[in-house]
């Protein structure tokens, strides 16, 4: 497909340079910040650096996704971008992957080197091309992997998108939001730059509120306690915007008679490295968390409700950090199932009478392993649970995945393609949509407001805490 077609898409028409890039060029800023994160260096030969990094990072699975596509077009029916904009071929997964594939073919594949015109191989000409590539891989894909699962050739388009994002991050050619969040996570250890003071104060506040609400002074949010049954790790959004989720967890853990703790450092289970493709950031964040659990001699790591945090902490982090992680990890969803099955807590579905549907987070259902588990809890804790369609591994993305919520410039397109998700939600007739991901909560809330849906977005901890039968005081 031609570049003219790229230019016809709204995203590709965005300004090519971000403010940081402009500033770096005008003020001749140094090209490295906080030792790791790179600022754009306009004087460098970025095209050459890109090609070099691409050749260094290609491995066998990525190479097979580069060469296996037969352009059958089946993936177009999987992608919410392509489904919402059927007349725009630049929205199809194959087109997006072709933008990196053609560079790979031109420089690393023998056919592309000898007869480039035959296999549509093409190199990059300038930083402008790199910026165009940035708008494609950051602005037109939420790395949901729905196309990956539906490709007959096993092409992992999302992995190619992440590879490209990672190389562009290395060159400092990234959206402003990606740069800022990555910098915060490098500098403060958490992606919302929560200070230790704010963290501890919020937890103290939640502890006092829960004690007051239930009239039980023993309810605690223990800090840095050694030899506990588990160390509880959270998403910084819980501290900044939704501390009730921690209070709900503390309440449930108390009634389950749990011996738990939270760590003072290494508590952020989210990991922007997964989104930006920066494996070094991924390794740094994961290592913080694993080391913290080791130091506290925790028997287990429990991960609060977050899709990409769960995927990063449970599946990807060991590899990025090359860490010999021996402490078991689990989602809080599994912890809750254990409590209910062992009779450590009791829930009454009548306390959640409104119709509830469930949104599978891409990073948990498609790229993880929890599909029936949240549904089991919903059937215990709600009296009217109904599926949305399609569901489980075929569910559509909340549209805010892959860090898109931090990239304001791509919001108009994101809201446009969210029509697919809005229709899916509406068809359930549910008043509540539950998800086990904080990122999905924000993505769904955004589209619920945009499409004026009468729906409330909640998480499993909210519903279980609401359905909890509080034992009578002896
Ligand atoms: S479904 Fe797979 S093989 Fe077919 S066009 Fe899409 S990526 Fe290529
Ligand atoms: S990963 Fe998801 S958003 Fe990206 S191209 Fe595939 S289906 Fe579309």
Coordinates of C-alpha atoms and ligand atoms in Angstrom, one line a residue:
X1 CA 0.0 0.0 0.0
X2 CA 1.2 3.5 -0.8
X3 CA 2.2 6.3 1.5
X4 CA -0.6 8.4 0.0
X5 CA -3.0 6.0 1.7
X6 CA -1.1 6.4 5.0
X7 CA -1.5 10.2 4.6
X8 CA -5.2 9.8 4.2
X9 CA -5.6 8.4 7.7
X10 CA -6.3 10.8 10.5
X11 CA -3.5 9.5 12.7
X12 CA -0.9 9.8 10.0
X13 CA -1.9 13.4 9.5
X14 CA -1.0 14.3 13.0
X15 CA 2.1 16.5 13.5
X16 CA 5.0 14.3 13.1
X17 CA 7.2 15.7 15.8
X18 CA 6.2 15.8 19.5
X19 CA 7.0 18.8 21.7
X20 CA 10.0 17.1 23.2
X21 CA 11.4 16.3 19.8
X22 CA 10.9 19.9 18.7
X23 CA 12.5 21.2 21.9
X24 CA 15.4 18.8 21.5
X25 CA 16.0 20.0 18.0
X26 CA 15.6 23.7 18.8
X27 CA 17.5 23.8 22.1
X28 CA 20.0 21.2 21.3
X29 CA 19.3 19.2 24.4
X30 CA 21.5 16.3 25.4
X31 CA 20.1 13.0 24.0
X32 CA 20.0 11.0 27.3
X33 CA 18.0 11.5 30.4
X34 CA 18.1 9.7 33.7
X35 CA 20.6 7.3 32.4
X36 CA 18.2 5.2 30.5
X37 CA 15.4 7.0 28.7
X38 CA 16.5 8.6 25.4
X39 CA 15.5 12.0 24.2
X40 CA 15.3 12.5 20.4
X41 CA 18.6 13.5 18.9
X42 CA 18.0 15.3 15.7
X43 CA 21.7 15.3 14.7
X44 CA 22.0 11.5 14.9
X45 CA 21.5 9.3 11.9
X46 CA 18.3 7.9 13.3
X47 CA 17.4 5.9 10.2
X48 CA 20.7 4.0 10.4
X49 CA 20.3 3.5 14.2
X50 CA 16.8 2.2 13.6
X51 CA 17.9 -0.4 11.1
X52 CA 20.8 -1.5 13.3
X53 CA 18.6 -1.9 16.3
X54 CA 16.0 -3.8 14.2
X55 CA 18.7 -6.3 13.0
X56 CA 19.9 -6.7 16.6
X57 CA 16.4 -7.4 18.0
X58 CA 15.0 -9.8 15.5
X59 CA 14.7 -13.2 16.9
X60 CA 13.1 -16.4 15.5
X61 CA 9.5 -15.8 16.4
X62 CA 9.6 -12.2 15.3
X63 CA 11.3 -13.2 12.0
X64 CA 8.6 -15.7 11.3
X65 CA 5.9 -13.1 11.9
X66 CA 7.8 -10.9 9.5
X67 CA 7.8 -13.5 6.7
X68 CA 4.7 -15.6 7.2
X69 CA 1.9 -13.1 6.2
X70 CA 0.2 -14.2 3.0
X71 CA -2.0 -11.1 2.9
X72 CA -5.2 -13.1 3.1
X73 CA -6.9 -10.2 4.9
X74 CA -8.6 -12.4 7.5
X75 CA -7.2 -10.3 10.4
X76 CA -9.2 -7.3 9.2
X77 CA -12.3 -8.9 10.6
X78 CA -10.6 -9.2 14.0
X79 CA -9.4 -5.6 14.6
X80 CA -11.7 -3.1 16.1
X81 CA -9.9 -0.3 14.1
X82 CA -10.5 -2.0 10.8
X83 CA -14.1 -3.0 11.7
X84 CA -15.0 0.5 12.7
X85 CA -13.4 2.0 9.6
X86 CA -14.0 -0.6 6.9
X87 CA -13.1 1.9 4.1
X88 CA -9.7 2.7 5.4
X89 CA -7.1 0.0 4.5
X90 CA -4.5 1.6 6.7
X91 CA -6.5 0.3 9.7
X92 CA -6.0 -3.4 8.9
X93 CA -3.5 -5.3 11.0
X94 CA -1.6 -6.5 7.9
X95 CA -1.1 -2.9 6.7
X96 CA 0.2 -1.8 10.1
X97 CA 2.6 -4.7 10.2
X98 CA 3.7 -4.1 6.6
X99 CA 5.1 -0.7 7.7
X100 CA 7.9 -2.5 9.7
X101 CA 7.9 -5.7 7.5
X102 CA 9.0 -3.8 4.4
X103 CA 12.0 -2.4 6.2
X104 CA 12.9 -5.8 7.5
X105 CA 12.6 -7.2 4.0
X106 CA 14.7 -4.5 2.5
X107 CA 17.6 -4.9 4.9
X108 CA 17.4 -8.4 6.4
X109 CA 15.7 -10.7 3.9
X110 CA 17.5 -11.9 0.9
X111 CA 14.6 -11.5 -1.6
X112 CA 14.1 -7.9 -0.4
X113 CA 17.7 -7.1 -0.9
X114 CA 17.9 -8.5 -4.4
X115 CA 14.4 -7.8 -5.8
X116 CA 12.9 -5.3 -3.4
X117 CA 10.1 -4.3 -5.9
X118 CA 8.9 -7.9 -6.0
X119 CA 8.3 -8.3 -2.2
X120 CA 7.3 -4.7 -1.5
X121 CA 10.5 -4.1 0.4
X122 CA 11.3 -0.5 1.2
X123 CA 13.7 1.4 3.4
X124 CA 13.3 4.5 5.5
X125 CA 14.4 7.9 4.0
X126 CA 14.3 10.3 6.9
X127 CA 13.2 11.1 10.5
X128 CA 9.9 12.0 8.9
X129 CA 9.4 8.4 7.9
X130 CA 10.2 7.3 11.5
X131 CA 7.7 9.8 12.8
X132 CA 5.1 8.4 10.4
X133 CA 5.9 4.9 11.7
X134 CA 5.5 6.2 15.3
X135 CA 1.9 7.3 14.5
X136 CA 1.1 3.9 13.1
X137 CA 2.5 1.7 15.9
X138 CA 1.5 4.0 18.8
X139 CA -1.7 5.5 17.4
X140 CA -3.4 2.7 15.4
X141 CA -3.0 -0.4 17.5
X142 CA -3.8 -1.3 21.1
X143 CA -1.7 -4.4 21.0
X144 CA -4.9 -6.4 21.9
X145 CA -3.7 -9.5 19.9
X146 CA -7.1 -10.3 18.6
X147 CA -5.7 -10.4 15.1
X148 CA -2.9 -12.7 16.3
X149 CA -5.3 -15.3 17.6
X150 CA -7.3 -15.2 14.3
X151 CA -4.4 -15.3 11.9
X152 CA -4.2 -18.7 10.1
X153 CA -0.4 -18.2 9.6
X154 CA 0.2 -17.5 13.3
X155 CA 1.5 -13.9 12.5
X156 CA 1.9 -12.0 15.8
X157 CA 1.2 -8.4 14.6
X158 CA 1.1 -7.1 18.2
X159 CA 4.6 -8.4 18.8
X160 CA 5.8 -6.6 15.6
X161 CA 4.1 -3.4 16.9
X162 CA 5.9 -3.8 20.2
X163 CA 9.2 -4.4 18.6
X164 CA 8.9 -1.2 16.6
X165 CA 7.7 0.8 19.5
X166 CA 10.7 -0.4 21.5
X167 CA 13.2 0.7 18.8
X168 CA 11.5 4.1 18.4
X169 CA 11.6 4.5 22.2
X170 CA 15.3 3.9 22.0
X171 CA 15.5 6.8 19.5
X172 CA 13.3 9.1 21.6
X173 CA 10.7 9.1 18.8
X174 CA 7.7 8.5 21.0
X175 CA 4.4 10.3 21.9
X176 CA 4.8 12.8 24.7
X177 CA 2.7 10.7 27.1
X178 CA 4.8 7.6 26.6
X179 CA 7.9 9.6 27.3
X180 CA 6.4 11.1 30.4
X181 CA 5.0 7.9 31.9
X182 CA 8.3 6.0 31.2
X183 CA 10.3 8.8 32.8
X184 CA 8.1 8.7 35.9
X185 CA 8.4 4.9 36.2
X186 CA 12.2 5.1 35.8
X187 CA 12.6 7.9 38.3
X188 CA 10.0 7.0 41.0
X189 CA 9.6 3.3 40.5
X190 CA 5.9 3.7 39.7
X191 CA 4.2 5.0 36.6
X192 CA 2.1 7.7 38.2
X193 CA 5.1 9.3 40.1
X194 CA 3.4 8.6 43.5
X195 CA 5.7 9.7 46.3
X196 CA 6.4 7.4 49.2
X197 CA 4.7 9.9 51.5
X198 CA 1.5 9.9 49.4
X199 CA 1.6 6.1 49.2
X200 CA 1.9 5.6 53.0
X201 CA -0.6 8.4 53.8
X202 CA -3.3 7.0 51.4
X203 CA -2.9 3.5 52.8
X204 CA -3.2 4.9 56.4
X205 CA -6.3 6.9 55.3
X206 CA -7.9 3.8 53.8
X207 CA -7.1 1.8 56.9
X208 CA -8.8 4.3 59.2
X209 CA -11.8 4.7 56.9
X210 CA -12.4 0.9 56.8
X211 CA -11.9 0.6 60.6
X212 CA -14.5 3.4 61.1
X213 CA -17.0 2.0 58.5
X214 CA -17.0 -1.4 60.1
X215 CA -16.3 -0.4 63.7
X216 CA -13.4 -2.9 63.8
X217 CA -10.1 -1.4 65.0
X218 CA -8.2 -4.6 64.1
X219 CA -8.5 -4.0 60.4
X220 CA -5.0 -3.2 59.1
X221 CA -3.0 -2.5 56.0
X222 CA 0.4 -4.0 57.1
X223 CA 3.6 -2.5 55.8
X224 CA 6.9 -4.3 55.1
X225 CA 5.9 -7.2 57.4
X226 CA 8.2 -10.2 57.1
X227 CA 7.3 -13.8 56.5
X228 CA 3.7 -13.2 55.4
X229 CA 1.5 -15.5 53.3
X230 CA 1.6 -12.9 50.6
X231 CA 2.8 -9.5 49.5
X232 CA 0.0 -7.5 47.9
X233 CA 1.0 -5.4 44.9
X234 CA -1.1 -2.7 43.3
X235 CA -1.6 -0.4 40.3
X236 CA -0.6 3.3 41.2
X237 CA -4.0 4.3 39.9
X238 CA -5.4 2.8 43.1
X239 CA -3.4 5.3 45.2
X240 CA -4.1 8.3 42.9
X241 CA -7.7 7.7 41.8
X242 CA -9.4 4.7 43.3
X243 CA -8.1 4.0 46.9
X244 CA -11.4 2.3 47.7
X245 CA -10.1 -0.8 45.8
X246 CA -7.3 -1.1 48.4
X247 CA -9.8 -0.6 51.2
X248 CA -12.0 -3.4 49.7
X249 CA -9.1 -5.7 49.5
X250 CA -8.0 -5.0 53.1
X251 CA -11.6 -5.6 54.3
X252 CA -11.8 -9.0 52.5
X253 CA -8.3 -10.0 53.6
X254 CA -9.2 -9.2 57.2
X255 CA -12.4 -11.3 57.2
X256 CA -10.5 -14.2 55.5
X257 CA -8.0 -14.1 58.4
X258 CA -5.1 -13.4 56.0
X259 CA -1.5 -12.8 57.0
X260 CA -0.5 -10.3 54.4
X261 CA 1.6 -7.2 53.8
X262 CA 2.3 -4.4 51.3
X263 CA 5.8 -3.4 50.5
X264 CA 7.2 0.1 50.9
X265 CA 9.1 -0.2 47.7
X266 CA 8.5 -2.4 44.7
X267 CA 4.7 -2.2 45.0
X268 CA 3.8 -1.2 41.5
X269 CA 2.8 -4.3 39.6
X270 CA 2.1 -2.3 36.4
X271 CA 4.9 -2.0 33.8
X272 CA 5.1 0.6 31.1
X273 CA 7.9 -1.4 29.5
X274 CA 5.3 -3.8 28.1
X275 CA 3.5 -1.0 26.3
X276 CA 6.5 1.0 25.1
X277 CA 8.5 -2.0 24.1
X278 CA 11.3 -1.0 26.4
X279 CA 12.6 -4.3 27.8
X280 CA 15.1 -2.4 30.1
X281 CA 12.3 -0.6 31.8
X282 CA 10.3 -3.8 32.0
X283 CA 13.3 -5.5 33.7
X284 CA 13.8 -2.6 36.1
X285 CA 10.2 -2.5 37.3
X286 CA 9.8 -6.3 37.5
X287 CA 13.1 -6.7 39.4
X288 CA 12.0 -4.1 42.0
X289 CA 8.9 -6.1 42.8
X290 CA 10.5 -9.6 42.9
X291 CA 13.4 -8.3 45.0
X292 CA 10.9 -6.7 47.4
X293 CA 9.0 -10.0 47.9
X294 CA 12.3 -11.8 48.4
X295 CA 13.5 -9.3 51.0
X296 CA 10.2 -9.6 52.9
X297 CA 10.4 -13.4 52.6
X298 CA 6.8 -13.4 51.3
X299 CA 5.5 -16.9 50.4
X300 CA 3.5 -15.5 47.4
X301 CA 3.0 -12.4 45.4
X302 CA -0.6 -11.3 44.9
X303 CA -1.4 -9.0 42.0
X304 CA -4.4 -6.7 42.2
X305 CA -6.7 -6.3 39.3
X306 CA -4.7 -5.1 36.3
X307 CA -4.3 -6.7 32.9
X308 CA -0.9 -5.6 31.7
X309 CA 0.4 -5.6 35.3
X310 CA -0.7 -9.2 35.6
X311 CA 0.9 -10.1 32.3
X312 CA 4.1 -8.3 33.1
X313 CA 4.5 -9.5 36.7
X314 CA 3.4 -13.1 36.2
X315 CA 4.6 -13.9 32.6
X316 CA 7.0 -11.4 31.1
X317 CA 9.0 -9.8 33.9
X318 CA 11.2 -12.8 34.6
X319 CA 12.5 -12.8 31.0
X320 CA 13.1 -9.1 30.8
X321 CA 14.9 -9.1 34.1
X322 CA 16.6 -12.4 33.5
X323 CA 15.6 -13.1 37.1
X324 CA 15.4 -16.5 38.8
X325 CA 12.0 -15.8 40.3
X326 CA 10.9 -18.6 42.6
X327 CA 8.1 -17.0 44.6
X328 CA 4.7 -17.9 43.2
X329 CA 2.5 -15.2 41.8
X330 CA -1.2 -15.1 41.5
X331 CA -4.0 -12.6 40.6
X332 CA -6.2 -11.5 43.5
X333 CA -9.0 -13.2 41.5
X334 CA -7.5 -16.6 42.5
X335 CA -7.1 -15.5 46.1
X336 CA -10.8 -14.6 46.2
X337 CA -11.8 -18.0 44.8
X338 CA -9.7 -19.7 47.4
X339 CA -11.4 -17.7 50.2
X340 CA -14.9 -18.5 48.9
X341 CA -14.2 -22.2 48.3
X342 CA -12.6 -22.6 51.7
X343 CA -15.5 -20.8 53.4
X344 CA -13.1 -18.1 54.7
X345 CA -15.6 -15.5 53.4
X346 CA -19.2 -15.7 52.4
X347 CA -20.9 -13.7 49.7
X348 CA -24.6 -13.1 49.1
X349 CA -25.5 -12.6 45.4
X350 CA -28.7 -10.8 46.4
X351 CA -26.6 -7.9 47.5
X352 CA -25.7 -7.3 43.8
X353 CA -29.1 -7.5 42.2
X354 CA -28.4 -5.4 39.0
X355 CA -27.6 -7.0 35.7
X356 CA -23.8 -7.4 35.4
X357 CA -21.7 -8.2 32.3
X358 CA -18.0 -9.1 32.2
X359 CA -15.3 -7.5 30.0
X360 CA -12.3 -9.8 29.5
X361 CA -9.1 -7.8 29.6
X362 CA -6.9 -8.6 26.5
X363 CA -3.8 -9.0 28.6
X364 CA -5.5 -11.5 30.9
X365 CA -7.8 -13.5 28.7
X366 CA -5.9 -13.5 25.4
X367 CA -2.4 -13.1 26.7
X368 CA -2.9 -14.7 30.1
X369 CA -4.7 -17.5 31.7
X370 CA -7.8 -16.3 33.6
X371 CA -11.0 -16.8 31.7
X372 CA -13.5 -18.9 33.7
X373 CA -12.2 -17.8 37.1
X374 CA -13.7 -14.2 37.2
X375 CA -16.9 -15.6 35.8
X376 CA -17.1 -18.2 38.7
X377 CA -16.8 -15.3 41.2
X378 CA -19.4 -13.2 39.4
X379 CA -21.9 -16.1 39.6
X380 CA -21.3 -16.4 43.4
X381 CA -21.5 -12.6 44.0
X382 CA -24.1 -11.3 41.6
X383 CA -27.7 -12.4 41.0
X384 CA -27.9 -11.5 37.3
X385 CA -24.6 -12.2 35.4
X386 CA -24.9 -12.1 31.7
X387 CA -22.2 -12.6 29.0
X388 CA -21.4 -10.0 26.3
X389 CA -20.7 -11.3 22.8
X390 CA -18.1 -12.1 21.6
X391 CA -16.4 -13.0 24.9
X392 CA -13.4 -14.7 26.5
X393 CA -10.4 -14.8 24.0
X394 CA -12.6 -13.2 21.3
X395 CA -13.6 -10.2 23.3
X396 CA -12.9 -6.7 21.9
X397 CA -10.3 -4.4 23.6
X398 CA -11.6 -1.7 25.9
X399 CA -9.7 0.5 23.3
X400 CA -7.4 1.9 26.0
X401 CA -4.9 -0.9 25.9
X402 CA -1.1 -0.5 25.2
X403 CA -0.8 2.8 27.0
X404 CA -3.2 4.6 24.6
X405 CA -4.8 6.4 27.5
X406 CA -1.6 8.3 28.0
X407 CA -1.5 9.4 24.3
X408 CA -4.0 12.3 24.0
X409 CA -3.2 12.9 20.4
X410 CA -4.7 9.6 19.4
X411 CA -7.9 9.9 21.5
X412 CA -10.2 11.1 18.6
X413 CA -9.4 8.0 16.6
X414 CA -9.7 5.8 19.7
X415 CA -13.1 7.1 20.4
X416 CA -14.2 6.6 16.8
X417 CA -13.2 3.0 16.8
X418 CA -14.7 2.4 20.3
X419 CA -18.1 2.3 18.5
X420 CA -17.5 -1.5 18.2
X421 CA -17.0 -1.9 22.0
X422 CA -19.9 0.5 22.7
X423 CA -22.3 -1.6 20.6
X424 CA -21.1 -4.8 22.3
X425 CA -21.7 -3.3 25.8
X426 CA -25.1 -1.9 24.9
X427 CA -26.4 -5.3 23.5
X428 CA -26.0 -6.9 26.9
X429 CA -28.6 -4.7 28.5
X430 CA -26.5 -4.8 31.7
X431 CA -26.3 -1.8 34.0
X432 CA -22.9 -2.8 35.3
X433 CA -19.8 -3.9 33.4
X434 CA -17.2 -5.6 35.5
X435 CA -13.6 -6.0 34.5
X436 CA -10.5 -7.2 36.3
X437 CA -8.2 -4.4 35.0
X438 CA -7.7 -0.9 36.2
X439 CA -6.6 0.2 32.7
X440 CA -9.8 -1.2 31.2
X441 CA -11.9 0.7 33.8
X442 CA -10.5 3.9 32.4
X443 CA -10.8 2.8 28.8
X444 CA -14.4 1.7 29.3
X445 CA -15.4 4.8 31.4
X446 CA -14.1 6.9 28.6
X447 CA -16.3 5.3 26.0
X448 CA -19.3 4.9 28.3
X449 CA -19.2 8.8 28.6
X450 CA -18.5 9.3 24.9
X451 CA -21.3 7.1 23.7
X452 CA -23.6 8.1 26.6
X453 CA -24.2 4.5 27.8
X454 CA -26.1 4.0 31.0
X455 CA -23.5 1.8 32.6
X456 CA -21.3 1.7 35.6
X457 CA -17.8 0.2 35.4
X458 CA -16.7 -1.8 38.4
X459 CA -14.1 -4.4 39.4
X460 CA -14.5 -7.8 41.1
X461 CA -13.2 -6.5 44.4
X462 CA -15.9 -3.9 44.4
X463 CA -18.6 -6.6 43.8
X464 CA -17.2 -9.1 46.3
X465 CA -16.8 -6.4 49.0
X466 CA -20.4 -5.3 48.4
X467 CA -21.7 -8.9 48.6
X468 CA -19.6 -9.8 51.6
X469 CA -21.5 -11.1 54.7
X470 CA -19.8 -9.3 57.5
X471 CA -19.7 -11.8 60.5
X472 CA -21.6 -10.5 63.5
X473 CA -19.4 -9.4 66.4
X474 CA -19.2 -12.0 69.2
Ligands
LIG1 S1 -4.6 -13.0 8.8 FE1 -2.4 -13.3 9.0 S2 -1.7 -14.0 7.0 FE2 -3.7 -13.1 6.7 S3 -3.2 -10.9 6.2 FE3 -3.6 -11.0 8.4 S4 -1.5 -11.3 9.3 FE4 -1.4 -11.8 7.1
LIG2 S1 -3.3 -6.1 18.0 FE1 -5.5 -5.5 18.1 S2 -5.5 -3.3 17.6 FE2 -3.5 -4.1 17.0 S3 -3.8 -4.6 14.8 FE3 -4.2 -6.5 16.0 S4 -6.4 -6.5 16.3 FE4 -5.9 -4.4 15.7

